[in-house]
Amino acid sequence: MKIRCRVNGVSREVETPPMVRLLDMLRETLRLTGTKEGCGEGECGACTVLLNGQPVNSCLVPACHAEGASIVTVEGLSKRGKLSPLQEAFLHGGAQCGICTPGMLMAAQALLQENGAPKEAVIREALAGNLCRCTGYVKIVEAVREAAKVTRAAAAAKKPARKKKAAGKEKAGGKQKPAMKKAARKKPATSRGKRARRA
Amino acid sequence: MEICDFALHRPASLAEACEMGRMLGPGARFLAGGTELLPDLKQRRDVTRHLVDLRSVPGLRDIRLDSSYLHIGCLATLSEVAESSDVHKTLPALSEAILSMAAYQIRNRGTLGGNFCGGVPSADTPPICIAAGAQVRLAGVDGERTLPAEQFFLGPRKTVLDPGELLAEVLIPVQPARSGSSYQRFALRRATALAVVGVAARVALEKGRITQARVAMSAVAPVPMLAAECSGILEGQSPVEEVFERAAKAAALASRAISDLRGSAGYRRDLVRVLTLRALREAAARAGTRPA
């Protein structure tokens, strides 16, 4: 069957048997091999991706349920080759042997989208569905907390600047928004270009 | 892993889904969230060749509250049920039971209907629903029937569902004003672990007496079961520790626990006693009167 969905912001159309796992569709058909298979039974969380913003085990999602969905994989975290704050934080000890890392990143990403300042217990709960076979959760939890801190600091640094502009010149505030919208609009355009090149 | 040779069917209505299920016979299964089904398909535990995807049937995911029942559609995900304000209003312990099970990834996909229809003896949502006096509405080719939730289960992975019949919704009666519920669970880990024992209790009070009480348990019998003996011991009594202890002992006696890798039968029976006591204390406290 033909499945239309958005993967990391790019519209995709995939021809696949309907009960193929989303995990296999991502890895085999779309060649997005960042998502890993661990247990294949929904116990370990290594294959976690975001499906319409929610963390799910892609080994338990049939491709037919990705129809019309928006999917984010670990490949979608970095922007223009620049690692996200979460990925940067994991580099300092959070990424161990690596098999659980993509799943940990996606589960943590889902948490940080909802909670910018999670307490340790909340982080541990958010990552409860992700097993680390090195059994070193301390560095991972620290990395998530660090990423939250960095993101908060970046947001705080931005805020007063924005306020100043808005207070000083109306134009500045007005300019900013359309600029952001343009960037958002541009994305599909470039992705379309990429797809054309691939084809 | 290849899951290629399955045919997917997308019925447009409940009646069509039932008809498909019956026509396709034992080679067909209904697909909801897929968290139980996909591992089964992968390991080829059954003869499934056809999947009837219930997502194409409108309305099955709804959660709504009317004057007498909280209706939870079979396709409502566990996360949706746990976060529903109507569930918080009617039976907050159901939300707590859900948050005690599995992990976010599973709860975002798994459904309440699936947790029932899987027929797993250690399932966490049936006991609290049974304790709350829930009913299940089943839809089949020959019409609908509604049963008390405790009668839905026949054995491990066995339910009363006939071929082509499906669980359309779980109906939870609006609880009396001065009533409270609790679900107590013990597992070897805090998350992604099946319950060794789970006990749910619901208590309604009036003028310092227990007017209604129900205790239900999981993982201690081939099915999630109602400890009917407890109601007789509790109803008409004051919500005091001594009464709770008698009920807890009766629940332990009623349990038919087996030994497995998660715990021995004897250990489980003792857990039933301890967890029943805790569940009754909490339910009574929530009902508005501190247990003496």
Short mmCIF file of C-alpha atoms in Angstrom, two decimals:
data_model
loop_
_atom_site.label_atom_id
_atom_site.label_comp_id
_atom_site.label_asym_id
_atom_site.label_seq_id
_atom_site.Cartn_x
_atom_site.Cartn_y
_atom_site.Cartn_z
CA MET A 1 0.00 0.00 0.00
CA LYS A 2 1.03 3.60 -0.49
CA ILE A 3 1.76 5.50 2.72
CA ARG A 4 2.04 9.24 2.83
CA CYS A 5 3.65 10.78 5.89
CA ARG A 6 6.12 13.41 7.00
CA VAL A 7 9.47 12.14 8.19
CA ASN A 8 11.72 14.72 9.85
CA GLY A 9 9.70 17.48 8.21
CA VAL A 10 9.93 16.02 4.71
CA SER A 11 6.83 14.73 2.94
CA ARG A 12 7.36 11.14 1.88
CA GLU A 13 5.37 8.64 -0.09
CA VAL A 14 6.33 5.05 0.61
CA GLU A 15 5.17 1.88 -1.10
CA THR A 16 5.17 -0.88 1.51
CA PRO A 17 3.17 -3.87 2.74
CA PRO A 18 0.75 -2.49 5.37
CA MET A 19 1.92 -4.60 8.31
CA VAL A 20 5.63 -3.92 7.89
CA ARG A 21 6.91 -2.38 11.08
CA LEU A 22 7.47 1.38 11.05
CA LEU A 23 11.01 0.49 12.20
CA ASP A 24 11.65 -1.46 9.00
CA MET A 25 9.98 1.15 6.84
CA LEU A 26 12.31 3.79 8.28
CA ARG A 27 15.47 1.69 8.14
CA GLU A 28 15.02 -0.40 5.02
CA THR A 29 12.83 1.69 2.75
CA LEU A 30 13.79 5.21 3.77
CA ARG A 31 17.37 4.26 4.71
CA LEU A 32 17.14 6.13 7.99
CA THR A 33 19.31 3.71 9.94
CA GLY A 34 19.75 5.94 12.99
CA THR A 35 16.78 4.21 14.62
CA LYS A 36 17.99 0.92 16.11
CA GLU A 37 16.28 -2.38 16.74
CA GLY A 38 16.91 -3.74 20.20
CA CYS A 39 14.47 -6.36 21.46
CA GLY A 40 11.85 -5.98 18.74
CA GLU A 41 9.10 -6.51 21.33
CA GLY A 42 8.55 -3.11 22.89
CA GLU A 43 10.61 -3.78 26.00
CA CYS A 44 13.82 -1.84 25.39
CA GLY A 45 12.88 1.44 23.69
CA ALA A 46 15.92 1.48 21.37
CA CYS A 47 13.64 1.99 18.36
CA THR A 48 11.79 4.96 19.88
CA VAL A 49 10.66 7.62 17.40
CA LEU A 50 8.16 10.45 17.74
CA LEU A 51 4.83 9.72 16.08
CA ASN A 52 2.75 12.91 15.96
CA GLY A 53 4.96 14.24 18.74
CA GLN A 54 4.60 11.24 21.03
CA PRO A 55 7.32 8.70 21.77
CA VAL A 56 6.43 5.22 20.48
CA ASN A 57 8.29 1.98 19.90
CA SER A 58 8.60 1.86 16.11
CA CYS A 59 8.91 -1.95 16.30
CA LEU A 60 5.28 -2.11 17.47
CA VAL A 61 3.79 0.32 14.95
CA PRO A 62 2.53 -1.11 11.66
CA ALA A 63 3.43 1.03 8.66
CA CYS A 64 -0.27 1.47 7.88
CA HIS A 65 -0.64 3.48 11.10
CA ALA A 66 1.98 5.96 9.88
CA GLU A 67 -0.40 7.09 7.13
CA GLY A 68 -0.83 10.86 7.44
CA ALA A 69 1.43 10.98 10.49
CA SER A 70 4.36 13.20 11.30
CA ILE A 71 7.41 11.18 12.34
CA VAL A 72 10.65 12.41 13.86
CA THR A 73 13.65 10.09 14.04
CA VAL A 74 17.05 10.70 15.59
CA GLU A 75 18.17 12.05 12.21
CA GLY A 76 15.64 14.84 12.64
CA LEU A 77 17.16 16.25 15.83
CA SER A 78 20.08 18.12 14.29
CA LYS A 79 19.41 21.20 12.21
CA ARG A 80 21.63 21.91 9.18
CA GLY A 81 24.36 19.67 10.51
CA LYS A 82 24.32 21.29 13.93
CA LEU A 83 23.63 18.92 16.80
CA SER A 84 20.72 19.74 19.10
CA PRO A 85 21.48 20.72 22.72
CA LEU A 86 20.34 17.24 23.74
CA GLN A 87 22.74 15.54 21.36
CA GLU A 88 25.58 17.83 22.47
CA ALA A 89 24.88 16.97 26.10
CA PHE A 90 24.87 13.23 25.36
CA LEU A 91 28.33 13.54 23.80
CA HIS A 92 29.72 14.28 27.26
CA GLY A 93 29.27 10.80 28.70
CA GLY A 94 25.61 10.14 27.91
CA ALA A 95 26.42 8.24 24.72
CA GLN A 96 27.99 5.02 25.91
CA CYS A 97 28.08 1.92 23.71
CA GLY A 98 25.49 3.64 21.52
CA ILE A 99 22.77 1.07 20.94
CA CYS A 100 20.25 2.72 23.26
CA THR A 101 21.29 6.29 22.41
CA PRO A 102 18.88 7.07 19.54
CA GLY A 103 15.94 5.81 21.62
CA MET A 104 17.10 7.64 24.73
CA LEU A 105 17.45 10.84 22.69
CA MET A 106 13.94 10.57 21.27
CA ALA A 107 12.33 9.76 24.62
CA ALA A 108 14.23 12.65 26.21
CA GLN A 109 13.29 14.94 23.32
CA ALA A 110 9.61 14.13 23.93
CA LEU A 111 10.04 15.00 27.60
CA LEU A 112 11.86 18.30 26.95
CA GLN A 113 9.19 19.38 24.47
CA GLU A 114 6.67 19.28 27.32
CA ASN A 115 8.81 20.10 30.31
CA GLY A 116 11.70 22.53 30.03
CA ALA A 117 12.92 21.98 33.59
CA PRO A 118 12.31 18.34 34.51
CA LYS A 119 13.34 17.05 37.93
CA GLU A 120 15.45 13.91 38.10
CA ALA A 121 12.52 11.66 39.03
CA VAL A 122 10.58 12.95 36.03
CA ILE A 123 13.53 12.33 33.70
CA ARG A 124 13.88 8.80 35.04
CA GLU A 125 10.19 8.16 34.48
CA ALA A 126 10.34 9.54 30.94
CA LEU A 127 13.23 7.18 30.19
CA ALA A 128 11.70 4.21 32.02
CA GLY A 129 10.86 2.53 28.73
CA ASN A 130 14.45 2.76 27.51
CA LEU A 131 16.96 0.15 28.59
CA CYS A 132 20.70 0.80 28.60
CA ARG A 133 22.66 -2.42 28.29
CA CYS A 134 25.75 -0.75 29.77
CA THR A 135 23.48 -0.05 32.79
CA GLY A 136 24.86 3.43 33.13
CA TYR A 137 21.80 5.62 33.56
CA VAL A 138 23.47 8.31 35.68
CA LYS A 139 25.29 10.01 32.79
CA ILE A 140 22.19 9.79 30.63
CA VAL A 141 19.99 11.47 33.22
CA GLU A 142 22.70 14.12 33.73
CA ALA A 143 22.83 14.73 29.98
CA VAL A 144 19.07 15.33 29.80
CA ARG A 145 19.24 17.74 32.72
CA GLU A 146 22.21 19.52 31.13
CA ALA A 147 20.36 19.83 27.80
CA ALA A 148 17.36 21.32 29.58
CA LYS A 149 19.65 23.80 31.33
CA VAL A 150 21.41 24.82 28.12
CA THR A 151 18.08 25.23 26.32
CA ARG A 152 16.68 27.32 29.17
CA ALA A 153 19.80 29.49 29.22
CA ALA A 154 19.59 30.01 25.46
CA ALA A 155 15.91 30.96 25.74
CA ALA A 156 16.64 33.34 28.62
CA ALA A 157 19.44 34.97 26.60
CA LYS A 158 17.04 35.50 23.72
CA LYS A 159 14.11 36.86 25.69
CA PRO A 160 15.39 40.23 26.91
CA ALA A 161 16.84 40.90 23.45
CA ARG A 162 13.45 40.30 21.87
CA LYS A 163 11.73 42.50 24.44
CA LYS A 164 14.12 45.35 23.73
CA LYS A 165 13.50 45.16 20.02
CA ALA A 166 9.75 44.96 20.47
CA ALA A 167 9.82 47.93 22.81
CA GLY A 168 12.22 49.98 20.70
CA LYS A 169 11.00 49.47 17.20
CA GLU A 170 7.78 47.93 16.09
CA LYS A 171 9.42 46.97 12.84
CA ALA A 172 12.01 44.78 14.51
CA GLY A 173 9.34 42.71 16.21
CA GLY A 174 7.33 42.57 13.02
CA LYS A 175 10.34 41.57 10.98
CA GLN A 176 11.27 38.68 13.19
CA LYS A 177 8.06 36.77 12.84
CA PRO A 178 7.75 36.73 9.09
CA ALA A 179 11.41 35.76 8.91
CA MET A 180 10.73 32.73 11.06
CA LYS A 181 7.71 31.82 9.00
CA LYS A 182 9.72 32.09 5.83
CA ALA A 183 12.30 29.71 7.21
CA ALA A 184 9.58 27.26 8.07
CA ARG A 185 8.10 27.59 4.62
CA LYS A 186 11.48 27.14 3.00
CA LYS A 187 12.05 23.76 4.60
CA PRO A 188 9.64 21.72 2.51
CA ALA A 189 10.98 23.49 -0.55
CA THR A 190 14.55 22.38 0.09
CA SER A 191 13.40 18.91 1.01
CA ARG A 192 11.44 18.69 -2.17
CA GLY A 193 14.63 19.64 -3.96
CA LYS A 194 16.51 16.90 -2.16
CA ARG A 195 13.94 14.34 -3.08
CA ALA A 196 14.06 15.36 -6.71
CA ARG A 197 17.81 14.92 -6.69
CA ARG A 198 17.47 11.49 -5.12
CA ALA A 199 14.88 10.45 -7.64
CA MET B 1 11.90 -9.30 10.13
CA GLU B 2 9.33 -9.55 7.39
CA ILE B 3 5.65 -9.01 7.98
CA CYS B 4 4.60 -9.00 4.36
CA ASP B 5 1.97 -11.63 3.90
CA PHE B 6 -0.83 -10.07 5.89
CA ALA B 7 -3.89 -8.61 4.28
CA LEU B 8 -5.18 -5.41 5.82
CA HIS B 9 -8.90 -4.64 5.85
CA ARG B 10 -10.37 -1.26 6.69
CA PRO B 11 -14.02 -1.45 7.64
CA ALA B 12 -16.01 1.79 7.54
CA SER B 13 -18.38 0.85 10.34
CA LEU B 14 -18.63 -1.33 13.42
CA ALA B 15 -21.08 -3.65 11.65
CA GLU B 16 -18.72 -4.04 8.71
CA ALA B 17 -15.80 -4.77 11.07
CA CYS B 18 -17.79 -7.54 12.77
CA GLU B 19 -18.89 -8.98 9.43
CA MET B 20 -15.29 -9.03 8.20
CA GLY B 21 -14.12 -10.65 11.42
CA ARG B 22 -16.69 -13.40 11.10
CA MET B 23 -16.19 -14.02 7.40
CA LEU B 24 -12.42 -14.18 7.64
CA GLY B 25 -12.68 -16.58 10.58
CA PRO B 26 -9.85 -17.69 12.87
CA GLY B 27 -7.23 -16.35 10.45
CA ALA B 28 -8.31 -12.81 11.20
CA ARG B 29 -7.64 -10.53 14.15
CA PHE B 30 -8.74 -7.03 14.97
CA LEU B 31 -5.97 -4.44 14.99
CA ALA B 32 -6.08 -1.64 17.56
CA GLY B 33 -2.78 -0.24 18.89
CA GLY B 34 -0.73 -3.26 17.82
CA THR B 35 1.42 -3.50 20.96
CA GLU B 36 0.23 -7.05 21.69
CA LEU B 37 -0.45 -8.03 18.12
CA LEU B 38 2.85 -7.19 16.43
CA PRO B 39 5.02 -9.39 18.72
CA ASP B 40 2.49 -12.20 18.15
CA LEU B 41 2.69 -11.78 14.38
CA LYS B 42 6.45 -11.61 14.50
CA GLN B 43 6.76 -14.83 16.45
CA ARG B 44 4.03 -16.47 14.37
CA ARG B 45 2.24 -17.54 17.51
CA ASP B 46 -0.99 -17.91 15.59
CA VAL B 47 -2.53 -18.45 12.21
CA THR B 48 -3.31 -14.79 11.55
CA ARG B 49 -3.37 -13.84 7.88
CA HIS B 50 -5.92 -11.05 7.89
CA LEU B 51 -6.01 -7.93 10.01
CA VAL B 52 -9.11 -5.84 10.41
CA ASP B 53 -7.93 -2.34 11.33
CA LEU B 54 -10.43 -0.77 13.70
CA ARG B 55 -8.93 2.70 13.22
CA SER B 56 -11.06 3.21 10.14
CA VAL B 57 -14.23 2.80 12.23
CA PRO B 58 -15.36 6.23 13.46
CA GLY B 59 -16.06 6.89 17.12
CA LEU B 60 -14.21 3.99 18.72
CA ARG B 61 -11.57 6.27 20.23
CA ASP B 62 -13.99 8.54 22.10
CA ILE B 63 -14.04 9.07 25.84
CA ARG B 64 -17.24 10.72 27.05
CA LEU B 65 -19.14 11.18 30.26
CA ASP B 66 -22.92 11.21 30.48
CA SER B 67 -25.18 11.31 33.52
CA SER B 68 -24.79 7.62 34.36
CA TYR B 69 -21.65 6.28 32.66
CA LEU B 70 -18.13 7.14 31.63
CA HIS B 71 -17.79 5.63 28.15
CA ILE B 72 -14.29 4.66 27.05
CA GLY B 73 -14.04 3.56 23.43
CA CYS B 74 -11.91 0.50 22.79
CA LEU B 75 -9.40 2.46 20.70
CA ALA B 76 -8.68 5.16 23.30
CA THR B 77 -4.99 4.81 24.02
CA LEU B 78 -3.85 4.15 27.56
CA SER B 79 -2.25 7.62 27.59
CA GLU B 80 -5.49 9.23 26.46
CA VAL B 81 -7.42 7.43 29.20
CA ALA B 82 -4.82 8.32 31.84
CA GLU B 83 -4.92 12.00 30.85
CA SER B 84 -8.69 12.32 30.38
CA SER B 85 -10.33 14.84 32.70
CA ASP B 86 -13.51 12.73 32.62
CA VAL B 87 -11.51 9.76 33.91
CA HIS B 88 -9.96 11.94 36.64
CA LYS B 89 -13.47 13.01 37.63
CA THR B 90 -15.02 9.54 37.59
CA LEU B 91 -12.31 7.05 38.48
CA PRO B 92 -8.90 8.62 39.13
CA ALA B 93 -7.53 5.24 40.26
CA LEU B 94 -7.87 4.01 36.64
CA SER B 95 -5.51 6.77 35.60
CA GLU B 96 -3.11 5.73 38.38
CA ALA B 97 -3.33 2.08 37.36
CA ILE B 98 -2.41 2.99 33.79
CA LEU B 99 0.51 5.17 34.82
CA SER B 100 1.87 2.26 36.89
CA MET B 101 2.12 0.01 33.86
CA ALA B 102 4.59 -0.31 30.98
CA ALA B 103 6.18 2.98 29.83
CA TYR B 104 5.24 6.05 27.79
CA GLN B 105 6.06 4.40 24.48
CA ILE B 106 3.63 1.54 25.10
CA ARG B 107 0.93 3.65 26.72
CA ASN B 108 0.94 6.00 23.73
CA ARG B 109 0.02 3.10 21.45
CA GLY B 110 -1.68 0.44 23.56
CA THR B 111 -5.43 0.78 24.03
CA LEU B 112 -7.84 0.07 26.87
CA GLY B 113 -9.69 -2.33 24.58
CA GLY B 114 -6.46 -4.15 23.82
CA ASN B 115 -5.57 -4.42 27.50
CA PHE B 116 -8.92 -6.16 28.04
CA CYS B 117 -9.02 -8.28 24.88
CA GLY B 118 -5.47 -9.56 25.31
CA GLY B 119 -6.90 -11.50 28.25
CA VAL B 120 -3.58 -11.40 30.10
CA PRO B 121 -4.13 -12.43 33.76
CA SER B 122 -1.76 -9.73 35.02
CA ALA B 123 -3.37 -6.88 33.05
CA ASP B 124 -3.60 -3.73 35.16
CA THR B 125 -6.73 -1.99 33.90
CA PRO B 126 -9.36 -4.75 34.40
CA PRO B 127 -9.19 -4.98 38.23
CA ILE B 128 -9.88 -1.29 38.83
CA CYS B 129 -12.67 -1.32 36.24
CA ILE B 130 -14.17 -4.46 37.82
CA ALA B 131 -13.94 -2.90 41.29
CA ALA B 132 -15.76 0.17 39.96
CA GLY B 133 -18.58 -2.04 38.64
CA ALA B 134 -17.70 -1.51 34.98
CA GLN B 135 -19.49 -3.17 32.12
CA VAL B 136 -18.24 -4.03 28.66
CA ARG B 137 -20.30 -3.40 25.54
CA LEU B 138 -19.62 -6.04 22.91
CA ALA B 139 -20.62 -5.63 19.28
CA GLY B 140 -21.09 -8.62 17.03
CA VAL B 141 -22.67 -9.70 13.80
CA ASP B 142 -25.94 -10.53 15.57
CA GLY B 143 -26.10 -7.32 17.57
CA GLU B 144 -24.78 -6.05 20.85
CA ARG B 145 -24.59 -7.35 24.40
CA THR B 146 -23.42 -5.76 27.62
CA LEU B 147 -21.74 -7.75 30.39
CA PRO B 148 -20.25 -7.02 33.80
CA ALA B 149 -16.49 -6.64 33.18
CA GLU B 150 -15.62 -9.57 35.46
CA GLN B 151 -17.55 -11.92 33.18
CA PHE B 152 -15.56 -10.92 30.10
CA PHE B 153 -12.54 -13.09 30.90
CA LEU B 154 -12.52 -16.88 30.55
CA GLY B 155 -8.87 -17.82 30.96
CA PRO B 156 -5.35 -16.75 30.00
CA ARG B 157 -5.71 -14.99 26.62
CA LYS B 158 -9.32 -16.21 26.44
CA THR B 159 -12.37 -13.98 26.54
CA VAL B 160 -16.07 -14.41 25.84
CA LEU B 161 -15.69 -12.75 22.43
CA ASP B 162 -17.22 -14.81 19.63
CA PRO B 163 -15.73 -14.80 16.12
CA GLY B 164 -16.52 -11.43 14.59
CA GLU B 165 -17.34 -9.92 17.96
CA LEU B 166 -15.37 -7.06 19.45
CA LEU B 167 -15.28 -5.00 22.60
CA ALA B 168 -16.68 -1.63 21.56
CA GLU B 169 -16.44 0.23 24.85
CA VAL B 170 -15.92 -0.04 28.57
CA LEU B 171 -18.69 1.59 30.62
CA ILE B 172 -17.78 2.84 34.06
CA PRO B 173 -20.74 3.83 36.21
CA VAL B 174 -20.57 7.32 37.70
CA GLN B 175 -19.42 6.65 41.25
CA PRO B 176 -21.56 7.60 44.27
CA ALA B 177 -20.66 10.90 45.97
CA ARG B 178 -18.80 9.58 48.99
CA SER B 179 -16.78 6.85 47.36
CA GLY B 180 -13.13 6.27 46.72
CA SER B 181 -10.95 3.85 44.78
CA SER B 182 -7.40 2.66 44.82
CA TYR B 183 -5.16 0.37 42.78
CA GLN B 184 -2.15 -1.16 44.51
CA ARG B 185 0.40 -3.03 42.52
CA PHE B 186 3.65 -4.80 43.17
CA ALA B 187 6.16 -5.51 40.41
CA LEU B 188 9.85 -6.29 40.31
CA ARG B 189 10.56 -2.89 38.72
CA ARG B 190 8.75 0.42 38.73
CA ALA B 191 8.19 0.38 34.95
CA THR B 192 8.00 -2.06 32.04
CA ALA B 193 7.30 -4.94 34.40
CA LEU B 194 4.21 -7.10 34.65
CA ALA B 195 2.43 -6.96 37.99
CA VAL B 196 3.34 -9.75 40.43
CA VAL B 197 0.04 -8.89 42.08
CA GLY B 198 -2.39 -6.02 41.58
CA VAL B 199 -5.36 -5.25 43.82
CA ALA B 200 -8.08 -2.69 43.21
CA ALA B 201 -10.65 -1.58 45.75
CA ARG B 202 -13.66 0.67 45.62
CA VAL B 203 -15.48 1.76 48.78
CA ALA B 204 -18.62 3.89 49.19
CA LEU B 205 -19.50 5.32 52.57
CA GLU B 206 -22.63 6.72 54.17
CA LYS B 207 -22.96 7.95 57.75
CA GLY B 208 -19.72 6.24 58.79
CA ARG B 209 -20.67 2.87 57.32
CA ILE B 210 -19.49 1.11 54.19
CA THR B 211 -22.48 0.87 51.87
CA GLN B 212 -20.71 -0.65 48.87
CA ALA B 213 -17.32 -2.31 48.52
CA ARG B 214 -15.67 -4.25 45.75
CA VAL B 215 -12.20 -5.74 45.56
CA ALA B 216 -10.69 -7.14 42.35
CA MET B 217 -7.27 -8.64 41.71
CA SER B 218 -4.86 -9.37 38.89
CA ALA B 219 -2.08 -11.92 38.41
CA VAL B 220 -3.44 -14.26 41.07
CA ALA B 221 -5.89 -16.29 38.98
CA PRO B 222 -6.24 -17.34 35.32
CA VAL B 223 -8.33 -14.18 34.87
CA PRO B 224 -8.61 -10.76 36.50
CA MET B 225 -11.05 -11.66 39.27
CA LEU B 226 -13.56 -10.13 41.63
CA ALA B 227 -13.03 -11.14 45.26
CA ALA B 228 -16.76 -11.33 45.90
CA GLU B 229 -16.24 -12.47 49.52
CA CYS B 230 -14.80 -9.06 50.40
CA SER B 231 -18.02 -7.21 49.63
CA GLY B 232 -19.97 -9.29 52.18
CA ILE B 233 -17.35 -8.70 54.88
CA LEU B 234 -17.08 -4.95 54.28
CA GLU B 235 -20.61 -3.78 53.53
CA GLY B 236 -22.57 -2.53 56.52
CA GLN B 237 -19.40 -2.21 58.62
CA SER B 238 -17.41 0.79 59.79
CA PRO B 239 -14.32 1.51 57.70
CA VAL B 240 -11.91 0.39 60.42
CA GLU B 241 -8.62 -1.46 60.27
CA GLU B 242 -9.96 -4.64 61.80
CA VAL B 243 -12.66 -4.94 59.13
CA PHE B 244 -10.13 -4.24 56.37
CA GLU B 245 -7.88 -6.97 57.75
CA ARG B 246 -10.67 -9.51 57.65
CA ALA B 247 -11.44 -8.57 54.05
CA ALA B 248 -7.76 -8.73 53.13
CA LYS B 249 -7.46 -12.23 54.53
CA ALA B 250 -10.57 -13.29 52.60
CA ALA B 251 -9.10 -11.88 49.39
CA ALA B 252 -5.88 -13.83 49.96
CA LEU B 253 -7.90 -17.01 50.49
CA ALA B 254 -9.95 -16.39 47.37
CA SER B 255 -6.88 -15.91 45.18
CA ARG B 256 -5.72 -18.83 43.08
CA ALA B 257 -2.13 -17.76 42.59
CA ILE B 258 0.44 -19.91 40.85
CA SER B 259 4.22 -19.90 41.14
CA ASP B 260 6.21 -18.48 38.24
CA LEU B 261 9.41 -16.57 37.67
CA ARG B 262 7.94 -13.43 39.18
CA GLY B 263 6.90 -14.95 42.49
CA SER B 264 5.74 -18.08 44.30
CA ALA B 265 2.10 -18.82 45.00
CA GLY B 266 2.60 -18.33 48.74
CA TYR B 267 4.36 -15.02 48.24
CA ARG B 268 1.58 -13.85 45.94
CA ARG B 269 -1.12 -14.81 48.44
CA ASP B 270 0.60 -12.77 51.11
CA LEU B 271 0.95 -9.88 48.67
CA VAL B 272 -2.79 -10.04 48.04
CA ARG B 273 -3.41 -9.60 51.77
CA VAL B 274 -0.99 -6.68 52.07
CA LEU B 275 -2.10 -4.91 48.89
CA THR B 276 -5.81 -5.38 49.67
CA LEU B 277 -5.26 -3.78 53.04
CA ARG B 278 -3.47 -0.82 51.43
CA ALA B 279 -6.09 -0.48 48.71
CA LEU B 280 -8.96 -0.49 51.21
CA ARG B 281 -7.24 2.05 53.45
CA GLU B 282 -6.63 4.39 50.54
CA ALA B 283 -10.07 3.92 48.99
CA ALA B 284 -11.77 4.60 52.33
CA ALA B 285 -9.61 7.65 52.98
CA ARG B 286 -10.50 8.99 49.57
CA ALA B 287 -14.17 8.29 50.23
CA GLY B 288 -13.94 10.95 52.85
CA THR B 289 -13.52 9.30 56.22
CA ARG B 290 -10.18 8.48 57.70
CA PRO B 291 -10.09 4.81 58.65
CA ALA B 292 -9.92 4.56 62.42
#
